[in-house]
Coordinates of C-alpha atoms in Angstrom, one line a residue:
X1 CA 45.5 0.1 14.8
X2 CA 45.3 3.9 15.4
X3 CA 42.0 5.7 16.1
X4 CA 38.8 3.8 15.8
X5 CA 35.1 4.7 16.4
X6 CA 34.2 5.2 20.0
X7 CA 30.9 3.5 20.1
X8 CA 29.0 1.2 17.6
X9 CA 26.0 -1.0 17.6
X10 CA 26.7 -4.7 16.8
X11 CA 25.3 -4.2 13.3
X12 CA 27.5 -1.1 12.7
X13 CA 30.5 -3.0 14.1
X14 CA 30.0 -5.6 11.4
X15 CA 30.1 -2.9 8.8
X16 CA 33.3 -1.6 10.3
X17 CA 34.7 -5.1 10.4
X18 CA 33.9 -5.5 6.7
X19 CA 35.6 -2.2 6.0
X20 CA 38.7 -3.3 7.9
X21 CA 38.8 -6.7 6.1
X22 CA 38.9 -5.0 2.7
X23 CA 42.2 -3.3 3.7
X24 CA 43.9 -6.7 3.6
X25 CA 45.5 -8.1 0.5
X26 CA 43.2 -9.6 -2.1
X27 CA 45.9 -12.1 -3.1
X28 CA 47.2 -15.0 -1.1
X29 CA 45.8 -18.3 0.4
X30 CA 44.1 -16.7 3.3
X31 CA 40.8 -14.8 3.4
X32 CA 40.4 -11.1 4.1
X33 CA 38.9 -10.8 7.6
X34 CA 38.1 -8.0 10.0
X35 CA 37.3 -8.0 13.7
X36 CA 35.8 -5.4 16.1
X37 CA 35.8 -6.0 19.9
X38 CA 32.9 -4.3 21.7
X39 CA 32.4 -3.7 25.4
X40 CA 30.4 -6.4 27.3
X41 CA 26.6 -6.3 26.9
X42 CA 24.8 -4.5 29.8
X43 CA 23.6 -7.0 32.3
X44 CA 20.7 -9.1 31.1
X45 CA 20.9 -8.0 27.4
X46 CA 23.4 -10.6 26.1
X47 CA 22.1 -12.8 23.4
X48 CA 21.3 -16.5 23.7
X49 CA 23.6 -18.8 21.7
X50 CA 22.3 -19.2 18.2
X51 CA 20.1 -16.1 18.2
X52 CA 18.9 -14.5 15.0
X53 CA 21.0 -11.6 13.7
X54 CA 17.7 -9.6 13.7
X55 CA 17.5 -9.8 17.5
X56 CA 20.9 -8.3 18.1
X57 CA 21.3 -5.6 20.8
X58 CA 20.5 -2.3 19.0
X59 CA 22.3 -0.1 21.6
X60 CA 25.7 1.3 20.9
X61 CA 28.7 -0.1 22.9
X62 CA 32.2 1.1 23.4
X63 CA 34.7 -0.1 20.8
X64 CA 37.5 -1.8 22.7
X65 CA 39.8 -2.8 19.9
X66 CA 39.9 -3.8 16.2
X67 CA 42.1 -5.6 13.8
X68 CA 42.3 -7.2 10.3
X69 CA 44.4 -9.9 8.6
X70 CA 47.3 -8.4 6.6
X71 CA 48.3 -11.5 4.7
X72 CA 49.7 -15.0 5.1
X73 CA 52.0 -15.4 8.1
X74 CA 50.6 -12.4 9.9
X75 CA 48.1 -12.5 12.8
X76 CA 44.5 -13.3 12.0
X77 CA 42.0 -10.5 12.5
X78 CA 40.9 -11.7 15.9
X79 CA 44.5 -12.0 17.1
X80 CA 45.3 -8.6 15.7
X81 CA 42.3 -7.1 17.6
X82 CA 43.3 -8.8 20.8
X83 CA 46.8 -7.5 20.4
X84 CA 45.3 -4.0 19.8
X85 CA 43.5 -4.3 23.1
X86 CA 46.6 -5.4 25.0
X87 CA 48.5 -2.5 23.5
X88 CA 45.8 -0.2 24.9
X89 CA 45.8 -1.9 28.3
X90 CA 42.1 -2.9 27.8
X91 CA 40.6 -5.9 29.5
X92 CA 38.3 -7.7 27.0
X93 CA 36.7 -10.1 29.5
X94 CA 33.0 -10.4 28.6
X95 CA 33.4 -8.6 25.3
X96 CA 31.6 -9.3 22.1
X97 CA 33.8 -10.1 19.0
X98 CA 32.2 -9.1 15.7
X99 CA 34.0 -10.9 12.9
X100 CA 33.4 -11.1 9.2
X101 CA 34.3 -14.9 9.1
X102 CA 33.8 -17.7 11.6
X103 CA 36.9 -17.8 13.8
X104 CA 39.2 -20.7 12.8
X105 CA 39.8 -23.8 14.8
X106 CA 43.1 -25.0 13.4
X107 CA 46.8 -24.4 13.9
X108 CA 48.5 -23.2 10.8
X109 CA 51.1 -20.4 10.6
X110 CA 49.2 -19.0 13.6
X111 CA 47.3 -20.5 16.5
X112 CA 43.5 -21.1 16.4
X113 CA 41.5 -17.8 16.7
X114 CA 38.7 -19.6 18.5
X115 CA 41.1 -20.6 21.3
X116 CA 42.5 -17.1 21.5
X117 CA 39.1 -15.6 22.0
X118 CA 38.2 -18.1 24.7
X119 CA 41.5 -17.5 26.5
X120 CA 40.9 -13.7 26.4
X121 CA 37.5 -14.2 28.1
X122 CA 35.3 -13.1 25.1
X123 CA 31.6 -13.9 25.9
X124 CA 29.9 -13.5 22.5
X125 CA 31.0 -13.9 18.9
X126 CA 29.0 -12.6 16.0
X127 CA 30.2 -13.6 12.5
X128 CA 28.9 -12.9 9.0
X129 CA 30.1 -16.0 7.1
X130 CA 30.7 -19.6 8.1
X131 CA 34.2 -20.8 7.3
X132 CA 34.0 -23.5 4.5
X133 CA 37.7 -24.4 4.8
X134 CA 37.7 -28.1 6.0
X135 CA 41.0 -27.5 7.7
X136 CA 39.7 -24.4 9.7
X137 CA 36.0 -25.0 10.2
X138 CA 34.7 -25.9 13.7
X139 CA 35.5 -22.6 15.3
X140 CA 31.9 -21.9 16.3
X141 CA 31.6 -25.4 17.8
X142 CA 34.8 -24.9 19.8
X143 CA 33.5 -21.5 21.1
X144 CA 30.2 -22.9 22.1
X145 CA 31.9 -25.8 23.9
X146 CA 33.8 -23.2 26.0
X147 CA 30.5 -21.4 26.9
X148 CA 30.9 -18.6 24.3
X149 CA 27.6 -17.4 22.8
X150 CA 27.7 -17.5 18.9
X151 CA 25.5 -15.7 16.5
X152 CA 26.0 -16.3 12.8
X153 CA 24.8 -14.7 9.5
X154 CA 24.9 -10.9 10.4
X155 CA 25.4 -9.1 7.0
X156 CA 26.1 -12.5 5.4
X157 CA 25.5 -11.2 1.9
X158 CA 28.1 -8.5 2.3
X159 CA 30.5 -10.9 3.8
X160 CA 30.0 -13.4 0.9
X161 CA 30.6 -10.7 -1.6
X162 CA 33.8 -9.5 0.0
X163 CA 35.1 -13.1 0.2
X164 CA 33.5 -14.2 -3.1
X165 CA 36.8 -15.3 -4.8
X166 CA 38.3 -17.0 -1.7
X167 CA 35.0 -18.7 -0.8
X168 CA 34.5 -20.0 -4.3
X169 CA 38.0 -21.4 -4.4
X170 CA 37.9 -23.1 -1.0
X171 CA 34.4 -24.5 -1.4
X172 CA 35.3 -26.4 -4.6
X173 CA 39.0 -26.8 -4.1
X174 CA 40.0 -25.2 -7.4
X175 CA 41.0 -21.6 -8.1
X176 CA 38.6 -18.8 -9.0
X177 CA 39.2 -18.2 -12.7
X178 CA 39.0 -14.7 -14.3
X179 CA 39.4 -14.6 -18.1
X180 CA 40.8 -11.4 -19.5
X181 CA 40.2 -10.4 -23.1
X182 CA 41.2 -7.3 -25.1
X183 CA 39.3 -7.0 -28.4
X184 CA 38.2 -4.6 -31.1
X185 CA 34.6 -3.6 -31.4
X186 CA 34.2 -6.4 -34.0
X187 CA 35.6 -9.0 -31.7
X188 CA 39.2 -9.5 -32.9
X189 CA 42.3 -9.8 -30.8
X190 CA 44.8 -9.6 -33.6
X191 CA 45.0 -8.3 -37.2
X192 CA 45.3 -10.7 -40.2
X193 CA 49.1 -10.4 -40.0
X194 CA 49.1 -11.4 -36.3
X195 CA 49.9 -8.0 -34.9
X196 CA 48.0 -7.1 -31.7
X197 CA 49.9 -4.4 -29.9
X198 CA 48.2 -2.3 -28.9
X199 CA 44.5 -2.8 -29.4
X200 CA 43.6 -1.1 -26.0
X201 CA 45.0 2.1 -24.7
X202 CA 47.3 3.0 -21.9
X203 CA 44.5 3.4 -19.3
X204 CA 43.1 -0.1 -20.0
X205 CA 46.6 -1.6 -19.8
X206 CA 47.3 0.1 -16.5
X207 CA 44.0 -1.2 -15.1
X208 CA 44.9 -4.7 -16.2
X209 CA 48.2 -4.4 -14.3
X210 CA 46.3 -3.4 -11.2
X211 CA 44.2 -6.6 -11.5
X212 CA 47.4 -8.6 -12.0
X213 CA 48.7 -7.3 -8.7
X214 CA 45.6 -8.6 -6.9
X215 CA 45.6 -12.2 -8.2
X216 CA 47.7 -15.2 -7.2
X217 CA 48.6 -16.4 -10.7
X218 CA 48.5 -15.4 -14.4
X219 CA 48.2 -18.1 -17.1
X220 CA 48.9 -18.0 -20.8
X221 CA 49.4 -20.7 -23.4
X222 CA 52.7 -21.5 -25.1
X223 CA 51.4 -20.1 -28.4
X224 CA 51.0 -16.7 -26.8
X225 CA 54.3 -17.0 -25.0
X226 CA 56.2 -17.8 -28.3
X227 CA 54.3 -15.1 -30.3
X228 CA 54.3 -12.2 -27.9
X229 CA 57.1 -13.0 -25.3
X230 CA 55.3 -11.3 -22.4
X231 CA 56.9 -10.8 -19.1
X232 CA 53.7 -11.6 -17.2
X233 CA 54.6 -9.1 -14.4
X234 CA 52.4 -6.7 -12.5
X235 CA 53.7 -3.2 -13.1
X236 CA 52.8 0.1 -11.6
X237 CA 53.6 3.7 -12.5
X238 CA 56.8 4.7 -10.7
X239 CA 56.3 7.3 -8.0
X240 CA 56.9 10.8 -9.4
X241 CA 57.4 9.5 -13.0
X242 CA 55.2 10.4 -15.9
X243 CA 55.8 7.2 -17.9
X244 CA 58.3 5.0 -16.1
X245 CA 57.0 1.7 -14.6
X246 CA 58.2 -0.4 -11.7
X247 CA 57.3 -3.9 -10.6
X248 CA 54.4 -4.0 -8.1
X249 CA 55.1 -5.2 -4.6
X250 CA 53.1 -8.4 -5.2
X251 CA 54.1 -10.5 -8.3
X252 CA 51.7 -13.3 -9.2
X253 CA 52.9 -16.8 -10.1
X254 CA 53.6 -16.9 -13.9
X255 CA 51.9 -20.0 -15.4
X256 CA 52.6 -21.2 -18.9
X257 CA 50.3 -23.9 -20.2
X258 CA 51.1 -26.3 -23.1
X259 CA 53.5 -28.9 -24.3
X260 CA 56.0 -26.7 -26.2
X261 CA 59.2 -25.6 -24.3
X262 CA 59.9 -22.2 -22.9
X263 CA 62.9 -20.6 -24.6
X264 CA 65.8 -19.8 -22.2
X265 CA 65.7 -16.2 -23.2
X266 CA 61.9 -15.8 -22.6
X267 CA 61.0 -12.7 -20.6
X268 CA 58.9 -14.9 -18.2
X269 CA 62.3 -16.1 -16.9
X270 CA 63.2 -12.5 -15.9
X271 CA 62.4 -10.5 -12.8
X272 CA 58.9 -11.1 -11.5
X273 CA 56.9 -13.9 -10.0
X274 CA 57.9 -17.6 -9.9
X275 CA 57.5 -19.4 -13.2
X276 CA 55.5 -22.6 -13.5
X277 CA 55.3 -24.6 -16.7
X278 CA 52.3 -27.0 -16.7
X279 CA 52.9 -29.6 -19.4
X280 CA 49.3 -30.3 -20.2
X281 CA 46.4 -29.0 -22.3
X282 CA 43.9 -30.4 -19.8
X283 CA 42.1 -27.5 -17.9
X284 CA 41.3 -29.7 -14.9
X285 CA 45.0 -30.7 -14.6
X286 CA 46.0 -27.1 -14.8
X287 CA 43.6 -26.1 -12.0
X288 CA 44.6 -29.1 -9.9
X289 CA 48.3 -28.1 -10.1
X290 CA 47.4 -24.5 -9.0
X291 CA 45.1 -25.7 -6.2
X292 CA 48.1 -27.8 -4.9
X293 CA 50.0 -24.5 -4.6
X294 CA 47.1 -22.8 -2.7
X295 CA 46.3 -20.5 -5.7
X296 CA 42.9 -19.0 -5.0
X297 CA 42.6 -16.7 -8.0
X298 CA 44.1 -17.2 -11.5
X299 CA 43.9 -14.7 -14.3
X300 CA 43.8 -16.3 -17.7
X301 CA 45.2 -13.9 -20.2
X302 CA 45.3 -15.9 -23.4
X303 CA 45.6 -16.4 -26.1
X304 CA 42.4 -17.6 -27.9
X305 CA 43.3 -21.2 -27.6
X306 CA 43.7 -21.2 -23.9
X307 CA 40.6 -18.9 -23.5
X308 CA 38.6 -21.3 -25.6
X309 CA 39.7 -24.3 -23.5
X310 CA 38.8 -22.7 -20.2
X311 CA 35.4 -21.6 -21.6
X312 CA 34.7 -25.0 -23.2
X313 CA 35.5 -26.7 -19.8
X314 CA 33.0 -24.4 -18.0
X315 CA 35.9 -23.2 -15.8
X316 CA 35.5 -19.5 -16.1
X317 CA 34.0 -17.7 -13.2
X318 CA 34.4 -14.1 -14.3
X319 CA 35.1 -12.2 -17.6
X320 CA 37.1 -9.0 -17.9
X321 CA 36.4 -7.9 -21.4
X322 CA 38.3 -4.8 -22.5
X323 CA 36.8 -3.4 -25.7
X324 CA 38.5 -0.8 -27.8
X325 CA 36.8 1.5 -30.3
X326 CA 38.8 -0.1 -33.1
X327 CA 37.6 -2.0 -36.2
X328 CA 39.7 -4.6 -38.1
X329 CA 37.2 -6.4 -40.2
X330 CA 39.2 -9.6 -40.1
X331 CA 41.9 -11.3 -38.1
X332 CA 42.0 -13.6 -35.1
X333 CA 38.9 -14.0 -33.0
X334 CA 39.0 -13.8 -29.2
X335 CA 37.4 -17.3 -28.8
X336 CA 37.4 -20.3 -31.0
X337 CA 34.7 -22.9 -31.5
X338 CA 32.7 -23.8 -28.3
X339 CA 30.5 -26.4 -29.8
X340 CA 27.5 -24.1 -29.7
X341 CA 25.0 -24.8 -32.5
X342 CA 22.0 -22.8 -31.3
X343 CA 21.5 -19.8 -29.1
X344 CA 19.9 -21.9 -26.4
X345 CA 23.4 -23.5 -25.8
X346 CA 25.2 -20.2 -25.6
X347 CA 27.6 -19.7 -22.7
X348 CA 25.9 -16.9 -20.7
X349 CA 27.3 -14.6 -18.1
X350 CA 25.7 -11.7 -16.1
X351 CA 27.1 -8.2 -16.3
X352 CA 28.1 -6.8 -12.9
X353 CA 30.0 -3.7 -14.1
X354 CA 30.6 -1.6 -17.2
X355 CA 33.3 1.0 -16.8
X356 CA 35.0 3.5 -19.2
X357 CA 38.7 3.1 -19.1
X358 CA 40.3 5.9 -21.1
X359 CA 38.9 5.5 -24.6
X360 CA 38.1 1.8 -24.0
X361 CA 35.3 0.1 -22.1
X362 CA 35.6 -2.7 -19.5
X363 CA 32.7 -5.1 -19.1
X364 CA 32.9 -7.3 -16.0
X365 CA 30.6 -10.4 -16.1
X366 CA 30.3 -13.4 -13.9
X367 CA 29.0 -16.9 -14.4
X368 CA 25.3 -16.9 -14.9
X369 CA 23.1 -18.9 -12.5
X370 CA 20.6 -19.7 -15.2
X371 CA 20.9 -21.7 -18.3
X372 CA 24.2 -23.0 -19.5
X373 CA 27.2 -21.3 -17.9
X374 CA 30.7 -20.5 -19.2

């Protein structure tokens, strides 16, 4: 893992663990998790099982090792930290493990982390967020059964925010849905003749591709496929090139929704992510198919028919609205009818970020907790 801080309080160790977790990939079926192993508590200062995070030992301790999860099939954060300790020749008996997510208790691609911590002789585990995954939960119970003291909820809000997408998907067993739109100032996605390239500028399109590289799947309707023939790839600027682009390392699943066929020469059949054609117009069926494939985050890119369907179904968790300083005065709207007759029935979101992207603006909004939600 390279160099790490020499000493940290438990609270600061959780901040470090959150920082480590954020280094892991945002895409994939597994959560981003970080772990810091601290030296044993001085005699008599260890916490009782179930203690409040507010009563944690405020004194700095030596950092023994650390680790984070680097993606599906790689060691979990706790296992990575234990491996870091072994590589350094460090005995972690009696140590405190500070972890962003409750250690898992199931055997998947890797053994249970709770068992690994017990086997290593760890005496205390402090975690930020309880694991909601029914297949993995129970780690805290297994630790306690083995005599390990467990404290939960340290920096829980920060842990929840880091894992927001994954937690949402796992808790309800359907993917987190981000809807992307790119419109003119007056709300159009295409001119009256159907042309739409390019409403937004280069910087906005590059940002959109960086988002694609962080999601598990991109979805469009068959109408958009036939009209625009998109490749649905995540592209990045090639190293050392002013304008050339290359495929990003991670390519999301390409999802086409609708009953019409995909032409054999369509660009979605070319290099990029796997192609999935969902022969349905039912949003719940689409999300169900994606959940079966462990898709945690799907980016819905259009067109207006698919966007309207997801909004009308109340399935959109987050909006990425790119707005260009362009006026058309007519054309195709970004969203069709939503059955809203009065302002009280409006689909409301809360703005979490407004960013200038080149000459365009990006407004990021999330599902509102009050009133009717989109």
